[in-house]
Amino acid sequence: MAEVYAIEYTVKNSRGETIDTNVGQKPLEFVTETQTIIPGLEKVVTQMAVGEEREVVIPPEEAYGIRNEEWVESLPREQFEGIQLERGMVLYGQSPDGQVIAVTVKDFNDKEVVVDYNHPLAGEELTFKVKLVGKRQATREEEMTGQVGGHTCECGTCNC
């Protein structure tokens, strides 16, 4: 049976820069086995006791994956008509199977735009300082939806 964990965390990249934290804010809650958080962090957190704190290093393979240079592509500038391009900006599109995908604009000129399909943190070793602040059994609805506190919407694909 899935469980709901609540954590406080600070994460640093391989250069030691803090890239995210929720310390002093609402804890991050997630349902296990739903791929809500990176696998390496979930593995560590599910072995902790409530109140326990740890500092752990998560390798790229258990975080956002290894960088794949084949996922960097040059596309015709015409495909970006009407978009004010900036290096480093993230654009969202749709894959052939209908999934939302994000790409980072790496470079551009008058003829082409170089985009990167890798996650911005791909290839990064991440260091988490994490504290487990809560743990409980997930409700049936949380298990089915992967969302803490249930799922209410008008999506038409569930029984909300």
Tab-separated table of C-alpha atoms in Angstrom:
chain	number	residue	atom	x	y	z
A	1	MET	CA	0.000	0.000	0.000
A	2	ALA	CA	1.262	3.461	-0.887
A	3	GLU	CA	2.141	6.003	1.746
A	4	VAL	CA	2.202	9.796	1.943
A	5	TYR	CA	5.448	11.386	3.111
A	6	ALA	CA	5.967	15.020	4.065
A	7	ILE	CA	9.476	16.473	3.870
A	8	GLU	CA	11.414	19.665	4.319
A	9	TYR	CA	14.411	19.911	2.031
A	10	THR	CA	17.178	22.017	0.588
A	11	VAL	CA	18.830	20.849	-2.634
A	12	LYS	CA	22.169	21.960	-4.042
A	13	ASN	CA	23.631	21.287	-7.479
A	14	SER	CA	27.089	19.862	-8.161
A	15	ARG	CA	28.590	23.376	-7.804
A	16	GLY	CA	27.186	23.702	-4.269
A	17	GLU	CA	24.574	26.300	-5.276
A	18	THR	CA	21.177	26.061	-3.570
A	19	ILE	CA	18.650	25.499	-6.330
A	20	ASP	CA	15.513	24.875	-4.268
A	21	THR	CA	14.290	24.739	-0.685
A	22	ASN	CA	11.018	24.605	1.182
A	23	VAL	CA	12.467	25.082	4.678
A	24	GLY	CA	10.226	27.461	6.628
A	25	GLN	CA	7.382	26.817	4.191
A	26	LYS	CA	4.769	24.101	3.747
A	27	PRO	CA	6.365	20.616	3.601
A	28	LEU	CA	6.471	18.805	0.266
A	29	GLU	CA	4.011	15.917	0.384
A	30	PHE	CA	4.132	13.034	-2.067
A	31	VAL	CA	2.549	9.634	-2.590
A	32	THR	CA	5.072	6.805	-2.898
A	33	GLU	CA	5.324	4.758	-6.075
A	34	THR	CA	3.875	7.544	-8.238
A	35	GLN	CA	7.123	8.998	-9.631
A	36	THR	CA	6.265	12.346	-8.047
A	37	ILE	CA	9.809	12.945	-6.824
A	38	ILE	CA	13.153	11.730	-8.133
A	39	PRO	CA	13.755	8.019	-7.444
A	40	GLY	CA	16.941	8.462	-5.401
A	41	LEU	CA	15.285	10.869	-2.980
A	42	GLU	CA	12.177	8.697	-2.602
A	43	LYS	CA	14.393	5.693	-1.831
A	44	VAL	CA	16.158	7.603	0.969
A	45	VAL	CA	13.034	9.205	2.448
A	46	THR	CA	11.115	5.921	2.650
A	47	GLN	CA	13.898	4.527	4.867
A	48	MET	CA	13.756	7.447	7.331
A	49	ALA	CA	11.874	7.840	10.620
A	50	VAL	CA	9.663	10.862	11.278
A	51	GLY	CA	11.844	13.636	12.709
A	52	GLU	CA	15.026	12.241	11.165
A	53	GLU	CA	17.304	14.483	9.114
A	54	ARG	CA	19.859	13.365	6.538
A	55	GLU	CA	22.194	14.866	3.986
A	56	VAL	CA	22.409	12.662	0.899
A	57	VAL	CA	24.024	12.853	-2.505
A	58	ILE	CA	21.821	11.641	-5.352
A	59	PRO	CA	23.693	10.644	-8.532
A	60	PRO	CA	22.304	11.759	-11.915
A	61	GLU	CA	21.053	8.235	-12.685
A	62	GLU	CA	18.689	8.449	-9.685
A	63	ALA	CA	17.801	12.117	-10.204
A	64	TYR	CA	17.071	13.641	-13.630
A	65	GLY	CA	19.195	11.234	-15.659
A	66	ILE	CA	22.404	11.438	-17.610
A	67	ARG	CA	22.697	14.244	-20.154
A	68	ASN	CA	22.140	12.995	-23.675
A	69	GLU	CA	23.703	15.199	-26.360
A	70	GLU	CA	21.483	13.514	-28.963
A	71	TRP	CA	18.595	15.388	-27.355
A	72	VAL	CA	20.010	18.722	-28.534
A	73	GLU	CA	18.541	19.652	-31.902
A	74	SER	CA	18.594	22.490	-34.428
A	75	LEU	CA	15.161	23.424	-35.749
A	76	PRO	CA	14.126	25.913	-38.438
A	77	ARG	CA	13.535	29.408	-37.064
A	78	GLU	CA	10.108	29.453	-38.780
A	79	GLN	CA	8.822	26.982	-36.188
A	80	PHE	CA	9.245	29.721	-33.573
A	81	GLU	CA	7.470	32.511	-35.437
A	82	GLY	CA	5.946	35.077	-33.099
A	83	ILE	CA	8.060	34.013	-30.116
A	84	GLN	CA	10.500	36.498	-28.601
A	85	LEU	CA	13.410	34.077	-28.128
A	86	GLU	CA	15.964	34.332	-25.324
A	87	ARG	CA	18.837	31.994	-24.547
A	88	GLY	CA	17.955	29.800	-21.585
A	89	MET	CA	14.209	30.264	-21.885
A	90	VAL	CA	11.987	27.207	-21.509
A	91	LEU	CA	9.322	26.557	-24.129
A	92	TYR	CA	6.512	24.019	-23.886
A	93	GLY	CA	5.172	21.967	-26.724
A	94	GLN	CA	3.504	18.687	-27.478
A	95	SER	CA	5.139	15.413	-28.451
A	96	PRO	CA	3.682	13.248	-31.238
A	97	ASP	CA	1.917	11.131	-28.592
A	98	GLY	CA	0.288	14.183	-26.988
A	99	GLN	CA	2.580	14.559	-23.961
A	100	VAL	CA	3.622	18.044	-22.829
A	101	ILE	CA	7.354	18.509	-23.327
A	102	ALA	CA	9.688	21.289	-22.263
A	103	VAL	CA	12.732	22.413	-24.213
A	104	THR	CA	15.422	24.920	-23.314
A	105	VAL	CA	16.530	27.385	-25.988
A	106	LYS	CA	20.325	27.030	-26.103
A	107	ASP	CA	21.078	29.336	-29.044
A	108	PHE	CA	19.483	30.859	-32.135
A	109	ASN	CA	20.160	32.910	-35.215
A	110	ASP	CA	18.133	34.063	-38.251
A	111	LYS	CA	17.931	30.542	-39.706
A	112	GLU	CA	17.771	28.064	-36.803
A	113	VAL	CA	17.055	27.558	-33.124
A	114	VAL	CA	19.069	25.103	-31.028
A	115	VAL	CA	16.863	23.446	-28.397
A	116	ASP	CA	17.733	21.000	-25.631
A	117	TYR	CA	15.206	18.322	-24.615
A	118	ASN	CA	17.266	17.267	-21.562
A	119	HIS	CA	15.915	18.231	-18.143
A	120	PRO	CA	17.853	21.334	-16.969
A	121	LEU	CA	19.277	19.240	-14.097
A	122	ALA	CA	20.203	16.220	-16.232
A	123	GLY	CA	23.746	15.109	-15.487
A	124	GLU	CA	23.788	16.888	-12.125
A	125	GLU	CA	24.713	15.218	-8.852
A	126	LEU	CA	22.277	16.675	-6.319
A	127	THR	CA	22.857	17.069	-2.583
A	128	PHE	CA	19.728	17.077	-0.432
A	129	LYS	CA	19.437	18.046	3.183
A	130	VAL	CA	16.104	16.442	4.000
A	131	LYS	CA	13.962	16.077	7.115
A	132	LEU	CA	11.004	13.714	7.310
A	133	VAL	CA	8.217	15.633	9.054
A	134	GLY	CA	5.268	13.294	8.412
A	135	LYS	CA	4.261	9.852	7.192
A	136	ARG	CA	0.878	8.116	6.820
A	137	GLN	CA	-0.982	5.578	4.731
A	138	ALA	CA	-2.312	6.983	1.468
A	139	THR	CA	-6.041	6.978	0.925
A	140	ARG	CA	-7.385	4.898	-1.929
A	141	GLU	CA	-8.023	8.069	-3.930
A	142	GLU	CA	-4.457	9.305	-3.334
A	143	GLU	CA	-3.103	5.938	-4.509
A	144	MET	CA	-5.222	6.069	-7.671
A	145	THR	CA	-4.430	9.681	-8.568
A	146	GLY	CA	-0.946	10.095	-7.117
A	147	GLN	CA	-2.079	13.402	-5.631
A	148	VAL	CA	-2.027	14.135	-1.924
A	149	GLY	CA	-5.407	15.173	-0.558
A	150	GLY	CA	-7.305	13.765	-3.489
A	151	HIS	CA	-8.038	14.922	-6.973
A	152	THR	CA	-10.852	17.271	-7.843
A	153	CYS	CA	-11.259	18.504	-11.352
A	154	GLU	CA	-13.471	18.531	-14.370
A	155	CYS	CA	-11.082	16.523	-16.517
A	156	GLY	CA	-13.626	13.923	-17.580
A	157	THR	CA	-11.169	11.054	-17.202
A	158	CYS	CA	-11.710	10.306	-13.527
A	159	ASN	CA	-14.623	9.963	-11.156
A	160	CYS	CA	-14.320	13.326	-9.413
